[in-house]
Short mmCIF file of C-alpha atoms and ligand atoms in Angstrom, two decimals:
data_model
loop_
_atom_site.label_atom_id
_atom_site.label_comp_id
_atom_site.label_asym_id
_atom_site.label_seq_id
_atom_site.Cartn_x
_atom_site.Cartn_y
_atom_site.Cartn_z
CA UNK A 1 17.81 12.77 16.98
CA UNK A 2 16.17 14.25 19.82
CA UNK A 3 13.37 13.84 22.64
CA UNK A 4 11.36 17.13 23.28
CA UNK A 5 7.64 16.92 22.77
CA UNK A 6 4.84 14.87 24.34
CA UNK A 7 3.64 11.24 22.28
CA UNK A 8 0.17 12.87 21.41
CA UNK A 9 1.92 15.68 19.47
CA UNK A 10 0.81 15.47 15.78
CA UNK A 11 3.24 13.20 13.56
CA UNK A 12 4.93 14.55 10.03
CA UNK A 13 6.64 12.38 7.96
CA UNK A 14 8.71 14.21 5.30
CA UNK A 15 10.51 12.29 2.44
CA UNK A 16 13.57 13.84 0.91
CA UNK A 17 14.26 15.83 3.96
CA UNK A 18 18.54 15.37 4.32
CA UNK A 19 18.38 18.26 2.00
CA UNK A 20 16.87 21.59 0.57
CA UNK A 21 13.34 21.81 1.07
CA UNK A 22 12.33 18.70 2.86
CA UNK A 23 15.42 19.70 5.06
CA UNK A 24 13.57 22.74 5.38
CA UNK A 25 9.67 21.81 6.07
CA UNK A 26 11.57 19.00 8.73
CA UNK A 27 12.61 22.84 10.67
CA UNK A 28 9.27 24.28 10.10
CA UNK A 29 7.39 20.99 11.60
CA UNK A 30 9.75 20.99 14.41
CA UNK A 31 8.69 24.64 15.20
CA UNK A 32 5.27 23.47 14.90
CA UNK A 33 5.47 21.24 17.49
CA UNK A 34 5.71 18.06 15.35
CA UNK A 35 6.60 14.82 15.82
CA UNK A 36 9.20 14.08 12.46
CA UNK A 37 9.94 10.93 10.32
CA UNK A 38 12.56 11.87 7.53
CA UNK A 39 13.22 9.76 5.66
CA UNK A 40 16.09 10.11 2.58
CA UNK A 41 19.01 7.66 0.86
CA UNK A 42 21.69 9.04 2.97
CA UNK A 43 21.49 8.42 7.15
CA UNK A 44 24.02 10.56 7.91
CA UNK A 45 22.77 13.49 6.25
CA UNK A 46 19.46 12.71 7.38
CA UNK A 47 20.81 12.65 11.61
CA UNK A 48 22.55 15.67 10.85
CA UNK A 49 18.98 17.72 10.08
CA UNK A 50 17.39 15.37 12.79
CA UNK A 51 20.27 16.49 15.04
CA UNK A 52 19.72 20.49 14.74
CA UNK A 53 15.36 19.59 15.54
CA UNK A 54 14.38 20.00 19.01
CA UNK A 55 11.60 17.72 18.90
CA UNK A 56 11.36 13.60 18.65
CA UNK A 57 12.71 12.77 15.52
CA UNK A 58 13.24 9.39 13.75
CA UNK A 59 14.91 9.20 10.61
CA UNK A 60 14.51 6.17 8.10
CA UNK A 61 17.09 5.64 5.44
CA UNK A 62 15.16 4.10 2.58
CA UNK A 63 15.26 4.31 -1.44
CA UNK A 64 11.96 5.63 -2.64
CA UNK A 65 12.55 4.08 -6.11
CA UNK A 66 12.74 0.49 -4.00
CA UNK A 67 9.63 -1.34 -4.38
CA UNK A 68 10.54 -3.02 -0.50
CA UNK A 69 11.51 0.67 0.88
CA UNK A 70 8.24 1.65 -0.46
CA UNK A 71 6.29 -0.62 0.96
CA UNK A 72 7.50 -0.84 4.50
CA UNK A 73 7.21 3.04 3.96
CA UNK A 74 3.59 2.87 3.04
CA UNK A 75 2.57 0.80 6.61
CA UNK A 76 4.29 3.63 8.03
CA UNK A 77 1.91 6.41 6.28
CA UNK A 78 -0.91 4.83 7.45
CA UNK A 79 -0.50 5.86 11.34
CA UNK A 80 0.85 9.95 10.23
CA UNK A 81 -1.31 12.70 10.67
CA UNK A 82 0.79 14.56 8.09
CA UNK A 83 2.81 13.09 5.06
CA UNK A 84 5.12 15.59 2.66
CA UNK A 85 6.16 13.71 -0.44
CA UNK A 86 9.30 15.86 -1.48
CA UNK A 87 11.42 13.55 -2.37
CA UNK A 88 13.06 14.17 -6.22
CA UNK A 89 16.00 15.51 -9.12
CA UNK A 90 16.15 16.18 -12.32
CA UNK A 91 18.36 15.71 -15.03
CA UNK A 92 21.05 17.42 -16.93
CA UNK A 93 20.12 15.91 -20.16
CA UNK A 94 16.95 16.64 -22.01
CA UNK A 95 14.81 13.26 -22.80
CA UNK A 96 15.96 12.10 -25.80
CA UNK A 97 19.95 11.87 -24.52
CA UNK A 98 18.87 10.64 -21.06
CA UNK A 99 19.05 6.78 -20.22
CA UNK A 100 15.28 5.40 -20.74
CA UNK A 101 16.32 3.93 -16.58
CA UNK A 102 17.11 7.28 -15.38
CA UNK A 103 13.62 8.20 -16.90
CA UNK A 104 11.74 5.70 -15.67
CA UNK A 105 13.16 6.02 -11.99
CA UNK A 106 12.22 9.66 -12.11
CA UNK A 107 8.63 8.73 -13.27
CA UNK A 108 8.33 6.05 -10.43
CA UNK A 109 9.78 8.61 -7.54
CA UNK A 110 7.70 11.85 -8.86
CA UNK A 111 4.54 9.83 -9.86
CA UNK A 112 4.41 6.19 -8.13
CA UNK A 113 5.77 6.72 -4.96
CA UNK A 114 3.82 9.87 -4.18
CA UNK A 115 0.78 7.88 -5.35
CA UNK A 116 1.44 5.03 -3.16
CA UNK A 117 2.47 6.76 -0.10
CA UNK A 118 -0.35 9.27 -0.43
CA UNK A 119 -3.33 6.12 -0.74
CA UNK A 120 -1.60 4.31 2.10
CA UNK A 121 -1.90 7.88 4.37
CA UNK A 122 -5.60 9.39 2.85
CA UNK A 123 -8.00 6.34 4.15
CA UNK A 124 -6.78 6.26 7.97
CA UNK A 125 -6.63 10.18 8.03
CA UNK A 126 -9.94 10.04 6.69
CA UNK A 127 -11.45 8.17 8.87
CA UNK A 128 -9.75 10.46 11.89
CA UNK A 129 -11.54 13.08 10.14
CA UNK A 130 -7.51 15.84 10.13
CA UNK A 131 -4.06 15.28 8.51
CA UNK A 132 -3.22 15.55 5.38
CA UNK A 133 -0.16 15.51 2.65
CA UNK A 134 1.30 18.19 0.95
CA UNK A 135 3.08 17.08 -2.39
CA UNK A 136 5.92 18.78 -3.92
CA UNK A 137 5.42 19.55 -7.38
CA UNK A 138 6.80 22.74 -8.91
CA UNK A 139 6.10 25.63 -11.10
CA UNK A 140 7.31 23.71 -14.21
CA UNK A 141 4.27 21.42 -13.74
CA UNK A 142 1.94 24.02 -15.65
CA UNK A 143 4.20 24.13 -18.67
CA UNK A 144 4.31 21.10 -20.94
CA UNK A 145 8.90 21.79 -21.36
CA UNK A 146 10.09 17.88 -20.35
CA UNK A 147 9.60 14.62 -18.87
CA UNK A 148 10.36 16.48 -15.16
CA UNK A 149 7.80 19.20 -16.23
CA UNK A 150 5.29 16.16 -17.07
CA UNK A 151 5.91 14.03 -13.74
CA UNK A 152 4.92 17.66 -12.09
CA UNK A 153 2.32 18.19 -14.06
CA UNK A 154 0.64 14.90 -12.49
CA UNK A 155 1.39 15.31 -9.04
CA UNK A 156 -0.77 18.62 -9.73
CA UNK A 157 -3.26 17.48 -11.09
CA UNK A 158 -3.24 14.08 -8.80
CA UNK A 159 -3.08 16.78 -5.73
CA UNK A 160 -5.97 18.31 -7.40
CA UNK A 161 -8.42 15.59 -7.58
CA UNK A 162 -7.54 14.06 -4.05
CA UNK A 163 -7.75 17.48 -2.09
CA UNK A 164 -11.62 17.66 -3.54
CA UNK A 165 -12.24 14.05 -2.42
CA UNK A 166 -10.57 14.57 1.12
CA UNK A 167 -11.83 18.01 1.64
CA UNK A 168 -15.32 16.61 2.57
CA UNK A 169 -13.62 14.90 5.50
CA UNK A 170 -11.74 17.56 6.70
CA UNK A 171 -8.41 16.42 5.05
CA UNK A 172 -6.40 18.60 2.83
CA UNK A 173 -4.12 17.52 0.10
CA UNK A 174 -1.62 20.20 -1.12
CA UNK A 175 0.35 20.73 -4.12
CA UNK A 176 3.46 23.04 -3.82
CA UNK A 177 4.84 24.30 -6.56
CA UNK A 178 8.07 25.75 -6.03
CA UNK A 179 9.64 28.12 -8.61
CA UNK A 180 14.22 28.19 -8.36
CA UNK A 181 14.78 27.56 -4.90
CA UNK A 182 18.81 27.31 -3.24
CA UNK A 183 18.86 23.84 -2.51
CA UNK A 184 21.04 20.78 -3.84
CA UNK A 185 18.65 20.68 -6.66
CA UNK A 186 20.21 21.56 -9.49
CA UNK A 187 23.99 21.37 -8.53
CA UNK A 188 22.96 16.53 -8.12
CA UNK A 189 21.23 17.81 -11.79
CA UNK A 190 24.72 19.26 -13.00
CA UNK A 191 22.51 22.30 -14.25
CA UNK A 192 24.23 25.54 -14.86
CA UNK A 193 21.94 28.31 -13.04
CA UNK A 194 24.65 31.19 -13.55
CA UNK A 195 22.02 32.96 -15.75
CA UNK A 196 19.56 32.88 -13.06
CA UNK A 197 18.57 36.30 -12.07
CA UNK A 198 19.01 36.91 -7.86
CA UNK A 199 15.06 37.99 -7.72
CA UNK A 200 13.72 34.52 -9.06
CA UNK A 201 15.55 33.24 -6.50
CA UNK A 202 13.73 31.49 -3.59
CA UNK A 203 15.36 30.53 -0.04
CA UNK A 204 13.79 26.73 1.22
CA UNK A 205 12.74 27.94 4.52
CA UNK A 206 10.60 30.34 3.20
CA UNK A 207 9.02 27.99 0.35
CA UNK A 208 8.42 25.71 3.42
CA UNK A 209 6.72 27.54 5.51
CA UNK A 210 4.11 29.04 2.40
CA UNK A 211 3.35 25.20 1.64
CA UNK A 212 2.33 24.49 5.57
CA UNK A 213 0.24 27.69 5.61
CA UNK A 214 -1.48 27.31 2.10
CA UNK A 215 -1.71 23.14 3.63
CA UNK A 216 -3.24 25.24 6.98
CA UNK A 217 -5.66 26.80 4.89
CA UNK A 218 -7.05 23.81 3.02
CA UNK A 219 -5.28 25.33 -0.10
CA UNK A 220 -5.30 22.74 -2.54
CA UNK A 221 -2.50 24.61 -4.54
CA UNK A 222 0.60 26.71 -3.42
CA UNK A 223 3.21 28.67 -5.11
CA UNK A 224 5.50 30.52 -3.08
CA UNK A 225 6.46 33.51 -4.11
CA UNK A 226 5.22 36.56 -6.39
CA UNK A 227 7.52 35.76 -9.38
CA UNK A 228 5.87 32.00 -9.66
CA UNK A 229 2.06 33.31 -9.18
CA UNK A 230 2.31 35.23 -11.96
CA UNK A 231 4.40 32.55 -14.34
CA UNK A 232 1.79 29.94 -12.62
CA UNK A 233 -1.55 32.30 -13.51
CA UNK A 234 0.41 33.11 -16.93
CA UNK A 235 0.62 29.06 -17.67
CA UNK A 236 -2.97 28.40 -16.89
CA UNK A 237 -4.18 31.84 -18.75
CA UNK A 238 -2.74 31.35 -21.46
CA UNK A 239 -3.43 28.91 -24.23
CA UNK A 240 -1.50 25.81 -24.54
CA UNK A 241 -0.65 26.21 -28.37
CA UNK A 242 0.88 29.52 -27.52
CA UNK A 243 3.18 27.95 -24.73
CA UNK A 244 4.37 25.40 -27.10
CA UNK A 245 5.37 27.59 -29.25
CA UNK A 246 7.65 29.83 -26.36
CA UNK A 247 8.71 26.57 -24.88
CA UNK A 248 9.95 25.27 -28.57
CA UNK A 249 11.39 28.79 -28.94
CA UNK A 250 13.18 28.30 -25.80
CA UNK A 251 14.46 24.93 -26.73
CA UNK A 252 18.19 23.93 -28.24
CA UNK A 253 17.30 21.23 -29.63
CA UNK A 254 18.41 21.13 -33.19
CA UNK A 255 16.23 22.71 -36.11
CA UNK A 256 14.43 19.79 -37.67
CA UNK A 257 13.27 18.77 -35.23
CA UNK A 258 12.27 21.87 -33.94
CA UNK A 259 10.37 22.38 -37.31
CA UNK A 260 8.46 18.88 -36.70
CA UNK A 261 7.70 19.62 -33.19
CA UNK A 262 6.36 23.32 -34.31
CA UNK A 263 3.52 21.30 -36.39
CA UNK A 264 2.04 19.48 -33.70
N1 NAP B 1 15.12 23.44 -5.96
C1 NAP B 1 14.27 23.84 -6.88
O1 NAP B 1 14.52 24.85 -7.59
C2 NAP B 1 12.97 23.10 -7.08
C3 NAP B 1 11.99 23.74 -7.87
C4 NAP B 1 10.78 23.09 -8.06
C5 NAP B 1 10.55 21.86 -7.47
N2 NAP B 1 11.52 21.27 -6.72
C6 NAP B 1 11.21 19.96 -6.13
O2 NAP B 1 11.44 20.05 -4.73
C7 NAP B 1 11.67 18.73 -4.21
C8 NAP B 1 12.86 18.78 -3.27
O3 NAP B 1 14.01 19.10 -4.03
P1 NAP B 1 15.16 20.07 -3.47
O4 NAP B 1 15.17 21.26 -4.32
O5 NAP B 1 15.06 20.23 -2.02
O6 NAP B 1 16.43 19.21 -3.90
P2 NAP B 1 17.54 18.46 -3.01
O7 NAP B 1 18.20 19.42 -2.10
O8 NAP B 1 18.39 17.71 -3.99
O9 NAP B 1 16.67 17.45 -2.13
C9 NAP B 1 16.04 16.34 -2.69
C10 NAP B 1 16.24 15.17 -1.76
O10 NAP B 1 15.50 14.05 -2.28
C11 NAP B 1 16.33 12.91 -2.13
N3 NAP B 1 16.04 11.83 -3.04
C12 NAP B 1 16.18 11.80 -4.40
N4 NAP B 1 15.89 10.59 -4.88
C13 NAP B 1 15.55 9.82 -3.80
C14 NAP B 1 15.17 8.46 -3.65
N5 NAP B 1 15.08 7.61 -4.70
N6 NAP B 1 14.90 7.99 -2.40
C15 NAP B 1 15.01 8.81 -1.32
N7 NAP B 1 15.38 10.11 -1.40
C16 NAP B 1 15.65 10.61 -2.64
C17 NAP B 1 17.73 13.44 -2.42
O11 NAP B 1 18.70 12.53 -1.95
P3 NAP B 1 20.09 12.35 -2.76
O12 NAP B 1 20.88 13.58 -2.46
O13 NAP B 1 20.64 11.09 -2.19
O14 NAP B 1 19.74 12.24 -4.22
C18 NAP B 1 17.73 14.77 -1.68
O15 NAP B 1 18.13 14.64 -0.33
C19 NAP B 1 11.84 17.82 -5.42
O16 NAP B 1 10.66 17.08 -5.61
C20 NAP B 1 12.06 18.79 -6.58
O17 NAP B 1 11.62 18.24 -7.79
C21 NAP B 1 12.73 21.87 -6.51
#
């Protein structure tokens, strides 16, 4: 941690930021001028980002699938002028072989927390009339593929709704929507990425800094990158019966019940 900027600078908090992309909006802020909370599971990890920012910087170790880490977190929302809920995984498993707790503690970080965090931070910023919250969601969110894909989906559409509620008072709510991006990610998911292509890869810097200039611009969506505006127009364009059946195509799940899911 580190002093640098004056008390009246404007104050971020960033969740998930000892790694990848929150790691990476927490450098962006700090070049903004930002005051930083970053909060993550791991305090070491998280002093070692706080430790390379050369502005005031707390960092708050706390389990965002806690109900009491959430709510001592949500008291703290209430006094930002800018909240980024990042915080999340995935899992190497597809739904049906995954523990129904892993699944549920996904749901609760991607869906509940974000909720909670982003009601306790909307009324006060409100009432200031600035601020805002960017959300991360991802690309996957526009294509119905798994229970990740469907806690995306809702942060979208949550992100959605809010940023026309808060627009009106000068607040905007963001959605980012990452596509592949070199980060932690998918090595904590145990996912093998080897037949990624290089171009659809994304670095987190430069995913950061698109969300806080689409969040600049009162964008109330942002995908980085070429490659995921044209997979994001392509899953809104085209029609959802058609995507099932590319997305069931895709699949490895075994052939029944690849032949039920085909009839839905
Ligand atoms: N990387 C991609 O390709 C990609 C694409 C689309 C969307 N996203 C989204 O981007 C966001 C950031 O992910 P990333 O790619 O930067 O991955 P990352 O490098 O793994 O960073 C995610 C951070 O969130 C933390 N976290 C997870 N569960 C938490 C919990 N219960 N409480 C507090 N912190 C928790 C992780 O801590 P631990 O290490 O302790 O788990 C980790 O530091 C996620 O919401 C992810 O879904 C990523």
């Amino acid at each position: 941690m580190s002093e640098g900027r004056s008390a009246s600078a404007p104050t971020a908090l960033v969740t998930g930021a000892a790694s990848g992309i929150g790691a990476a909006f927490a450098r962006v802020l700090a070049g903004e001028g930002h005051r930083l909370i970053l909060v993550d599971r791991d305090d070491a990890r998280l002093r070692s980002v706080a430790g390379g920012l050369a502005v005031e910087c707390e960092v708050v170790a706390a389990d965002l699938a806690s109900e009491a880490d959430v709510a001592a977190l949500e008291a703290r929302c209430r006094a930002v002028d800018l909240l980024v809920n990042n915080a999340g995984f995935g899992h190497p498993t597809g739904f049906l072989d995954t523990p129904v707790e892993a699944e549920v503690a996904m749901l609760r970080l991607h869906t509940e927390t974000v909720l909670r965090l982003a009601l306790a931070a909307l009324p006060s910023m409100i009432d200031r009339g600035r601020g805002g919250v960017i959300n991360t969601a991802s690309v996957l969110g526009f294509f119905p593929s798994s229970t990740y894909s469907a806690t995306k989906a809702w942060v979208i559409n949550f992100s959605q709704a809010a940023a026309r509620t808060a627009r009106i008072h000068n607040v905007a709510v963001t959605a980012l929507c990452p596509g592949f991006t070199r980060t932690g990610f998918h090595s904590s998911a145990r996912m093998d990425m080897s037949k990624i292509p290089r171009f659809m890869w994304m670095d987190a810097d430069a995913v950061a800094a698109a969300a806080l200039r689409d969040w600049h611009k009162g964008k109330a969506l942002s995908v980085p990158g070429w490659q995921y505006k044209t997979i994001a127009a392509i899953g809104r364009l085209l029609p959802q019966k058609l995507i099932g059946r590319i997305l069931s195509g895709a699949a490895t799940r075994p052939a029944s019940t690849r032949a039920a899911a085909e009839t839905d």
